[in-house]
Amino acid sequence: MINVFGRPYSDNGQAPLDGERFVTERVDPAFKNEIDSSKQRIEDVKKKGRMPTWKLFAGTVFFPIFAYLYTRIMDATNSLNIFAGFSTMPLITVASLVCLVISMGTLVIYRRMYKKMLASPELAEANARLASLDKNSEIMLGLPQEYEKVDVLSFEYVEKDGKVRIKDTQPYRYLNSEMKLYKNGDMLCLADIERVYSFPIADIKKYVLKKRKTIISGWNKETPYNEGRYIQYRLSKNDSGSINSKFCAMRCADSFGEYEVFFPVYELEAFKAIADAPTEKE
């Protein structure tokens, strides 16, 4: 089965999505160049304010060393108090504390740099520019004035021996992107800043609620993930800011074959408001 927002893995991440045949509208090439430039500016600002990966790894790698040394100290002293190790294993105790300070210090510096980057005027300016382009793209793509903002999941994959395996090179399994959901005649439409995907409502056969939770990148809603209507979904956040959530598949079929669209479970109501197909559990 084809996933509309899946794409073969590539080094530059620019391989076309497998659902290109569902694209019914696109912005013109010149406008797309403006969008790409604006997105690159945002990435450059984020990269500038982010701790280099090698430094983050070099710092946090000391924590498992601390854990190993702490275990030895507990075994030797029969005590949970790490300072008890000074009487029997002073060098190992000192080494374990140094590892703890380095690893915790690295995380503190990382968080401070990340918060400073998010609050920077450069990022605010870059985001404002992209938001302005987004509004202009709505006119160019012919979007209605009223639509629902929904999260849609995409991913990269590799194919081996006829089997598709998701390429999860990030601290999440699916990229969680905000799209605009609306109805246009007998079509369910999903639009991003560059294009519109249109799906005949008659071809939407069912929604499948996946059994297990997965890890999706970030949170796009104004309401926090653990407040308001989102409480019922028992979402959680990990240290990298990724969200643990159940997700659904919108299953479709036409003369060309079967295809699907993934989205977090908290968006099911919005999709069913346009295409009220049956919902099944995996």
XYZ file of C-alpha atoms in Angstrom:
282
model
C 0.000 0.000 0.000
C 1.289 3.444 -0.951
C 1.596 6.131 1.705
C 0.875 9.515 0.144
C 3.352 11.340 2.385
C 6.105 8.729 2.326
C 9.241 9.260 0.262
C 12.331 7.164 -0.553
C 15.294 8.079 1.637
C 17.878 10.368 0.039
C 20.892 12.245 1.390
C 19.327 15.644 0.708
C 15.761 14.671 1.628
C 14.484 16.030 -1.702
C 13.029 12.868 -3.232
C 9.407 13.395 -4.361
C 6.612 12.097 -2.145
C 4.882 8.928 -3.306
C 1.550 10.762 -3.504
C 2.559 13.280 -6.165
C -0.304 12.144 -8.391
C -2.783 13.630 -5.919
C -1.370 17.149 -6.281
C -3.947 19.371 -7.990
C -2.453 22.838 -7.398
C 1.082 24.212 -7.065
C 2.638 27.625 -6.498
C 4.707 28.942 -9.399
C 8.486 28.245 -9.487
C 9.509 31.812 -8.583
C 7.305 31.799 -5.499
C 8.606 28.361 -4.513
C 12.143 29.758 -4.624
C 11.082 32.461 -2.164
C 9.612 29.789 0.112
C 12.777 27.659 -0.059
C 14.935 30.689 0.718
C 12.773 31.583 3.712
C 12.864 28.016 5.058
C 16.638 27.912 4.632
C 16.966 31.166 6.580
C 15.047 29.600 9.477
C 17.272 26.526 9.407
C 20.418 28.671 9.344
C 19.270 30.641 12.409
C 18.408 27.424 14.266
C 21.717 25.826 13.332
C 23.638 28.871 14.505
C 21.970 28.753 17.915
C 22.193 24.992 18.330
C 24.962 23.143 20.131
C 27.031 21.152 17.611
C 26.065 17.484 17.600
C 29.576 16.315 18.424
C 29.707 18.517 21.519
C 26.305 17.295 22.679
C 27.372 13.685 22.179
C 30.756 14.237 23.818
C 29.044 15.713 26.866
C 26.156 13.291 27.307
C 28.302 10.193 26.729
C 29.708 10.760 30.220
C 26.350 9.909 31.824
C 26.467 6.137 31.101
C 30.042 6.174 32.403
C 28.774 7.805 35.590
C 26.005 5.190 35.842
C 28.533 2.362 35.506
C 30.880 3.819 38.133
C 27.977 4.571 40.480
C 26.875 0.928 40.237
C 30.351 -0.211 41.249
C 30.342 2.198 44.190
C 26.966 0.909 45.393
C 28.133 -2.698 45.134
C 31.286 -1.915 47.095
C 29.637 0.160 49.846
C 26.124 -1.376 49.991
C 24.853 2.198 50.054
C 22.926 4.451 47.694
C 24.927 7.413 48.957
C 27.608 8.080 46.367
C 29.729 9.972 48.895
C 30.154 6.743 50.879
C 32.548 5.706 48.126
C 35.180 8.216 49.264
C 36.186 5.878 52.092
C 36.800 2.810 49.915
C 37.021 3.969 46.276
C 38.046 7.646 46.299
C 39.385 7.847 42.743
C 36.390 6.098 41.203
C 34.032 8.254 43.256
C 35.741 11.452 42.087
C 35.681 10.212 38.485
C 31.958 9.393 38.718
C 31.125 12.850 40.075
C 33.176 14.516 37.335
C 31.259 12.510 34.697
C 27.952 13.507 36.293
C 28.861 17.204 36.354
C 30.021 17.159 32.709
C 26.906 15.369 31.436
C 24.454 17.489 33.442
C 26.354 20.670 32.552
C 26.167 19.800 28.859
C 22.395 19.377 29.047
C 21.968 22.660 30.922
C 24.039 24.541 28.330
C 22.121 22.827 25.505
C 18.756 23.888 26.953
C 19.927 27.467 27.508
C 21.215 27.725 23.932
C 17.973 26.257 22.600
C 15.789 28.689 24.580
C 17.967 31.623 23.532
C 17.655 30.599 19.898
C 13.850 30.336 20.122
C 13.654 33.836 21.600
C 16.076 35.424 19.104
C 14.896 38.373 16.937
C 16.474 36.696 13.902
C 14.228 33.636 14.245
C 11.146 35.781 14.866
C 11.896 37.766 11.702
C 12.462 34.625 9.629
C 9.246 33.007 10.904
C 7.277 36.188 10.188
C 8.571 36.205 6.620
C 7.518 32.578 6.091
C 4.092 33.282 7.633
C 3.621 36.144 5.162
C 4.498 33.848 2.254
C 2.096 31.255 3.631
C -0.786 33.745 3.479
C 0.107 34.688 -0.085
C 0.253 31.018 -1.068
C -3.338 30.513 0.109
C -4.467 33.007 -2.532
C -2.255 31.469 -5.211
C -3.505 27.938 -4.432
C -7.147 28.997 -4.249
C -7.780 27.962 -0.641
C -11.118 28.860 0.945
C -11.243 31.364 3.793
C -12.274 28.646 6.238
C -10.232 25.506 6.769
C -9.046 23.324 9.632
C -5.378 23.168 10.589
C -4.445 19.522 11.113
C -1.273 17.548 11.736
C -0.240 15.045 9.065
C 2.591 12.514 9.345
C 5.290 11.935 6.750
C 8.415 9.789 6.678
C 11.382 8.578 4.655
C 11.930 4.904 3.974
C 14.293 2.387 2.444
C 13.145 -0.668 0.529
C 14.961 -3.972 0.898
C 13.903 -7.430 -0.259
C 10.506 -6.054 -1.195
C 9.851 -4.679 2.288
C 9.572 -1.013 3.259
C 11.419 0.088 6.407
C 11.091 3.589 7.846
C 14.417 5.432 7.978
C 14.300 6.975 11.450
C 17.537 8.965 11.577
C 15.968 11.563 13.908
C 14.762 11.240 17.533
C 11.279 10.653 16.110
C 9.686 8.184 13.698
C 7.343 10.500 11.809
C 7.654 14.153 10.836
C 4.584 15.949 12.182
C 3.624 18.752 9.763
C 0.721 21.170 9.955
C -1.525 21.204 6.889
C -4.844 22.848 5.952
C -7.823 20.528 5.669
C -10.967 21.504 3.768
C -13.656 20.222 1.425
C -13.783 21.283 -2.208
C -16.830 19.826 -3.949
C -16.525 16.049 -3.669
C -12.849 16.241 -2.668
C -11.079 16.141 0.689
C -8.140 18.518 0.335
C -4.885 18.895 2.260
C -2.707 21.916 1.517
C 0.734 23.004 2.630
C 2.525 26.195 1.658
C 3.465 24.867 -1.802
C 0.709 22.554 -3.052
C -2.769 21.073 -2.641
C -3.466 17.344 -2.416
C -7.024 16.325 -3.371
C -8.657 12.977 -2.530
C -12.087 11.926 -3.838
C -14.307 11.431 -0.788
C -15.919 8.422 -2.484
C -12.502 6.697 -2.517
C -12.012 7.039 1.271
C -13.006 3.605 2.549
C -12.120 3.631 6.255
C -9.935 4.928 9.072
C -7.678 2.484 10.904
C -6.669 3.306 14.478
C -3.169 1.952 15.012
C -2.696 -0.224 18.075
C 0.545 1.238 19.396
C 1.846 4.713 20.019
C 4.595 6.162 17.877
C 7.007 9.089 18.193
C 6.184 12.204 16.179
C 8.250 15.363 15.837
C 7.188 18.264 18.028
C 3.861 19.871 18.841
C 2.113 22.291 16.461
C -0.963 23.310 18.463
C -1.391 26.467 20.550
C -3.000 24.434 23.351
C -0.354 22.349 25.181
C -0.370 18.608 24.500
C -1.412 17.836 28.082
C -4.268 20.335 28.378
C -7.818 20.826 27.098
C -9.208 18.287 24.663
C -5.810 16.629 24.221
C -5.814 15.163 27.750
C -8.042 12.268 26.610
C -5.359 11.053 24.182
C -2.741 10.505 26.916
C 0.033 12.145 24.964
C 3.514 12.471 26.436
C 6.684 14.345 25.544
C 10.248 13.009 25.662
C 13.490 14.886 26.377
C 14.003 15.807 22.714
C 10.593 17.501 22.519
C 9.049 14.734 20.423
C 5.504 13.565 21.193
C 4.334 10.015 21.912
C 0.921 9.532 20.318
C -1.328 6.943 18.742
C -2.063 7.572 15.070
C -4.578 6.733 12.356
C -4.449 5.733 8.715
C -6.985 7.092 6.237
C -7.312 4.177 3.812
C -8.343 4.903 0.231
C -8.694 2.932 -2.976
C -9.202 3.789 -6.645
C -8.563 2.201 -10.031
C -4.805 2.734 -9.591
C -4.557 0.876 -6.278
C -4.710 1.420 -2.516
C -3.142 4.307 -0.645
C -3.191 5.845 2.823
C -2.518 9.015 4.812
C -1.222 8.945 8.401
C -2.220 11.508 11.036
C -2.219 11.644 14.872
C -5.314 10.219 16.571
C -6.381 13.652 17.853
C -7.117 14.721 14.239
C -9.584 11.895 13.488
C -12.646 14.014 14.273
C -11.591 16.713 11.782
C -11.119 14.186 8.957
C -14.405 12.420 9.696
C -16.229 15.770 9.573
C -15.439 15.823 5.831
C -15.319 12.093 4.990
C -17.319 10.074 7.509
C -15.985 6.606 6.694
C -16.031 3.714 9.213
C -13.325 3.564 11.899
C -11.632 0.255 12.719
C -9.032 -0.784 15.272
C -5.881 -2.469 14.006
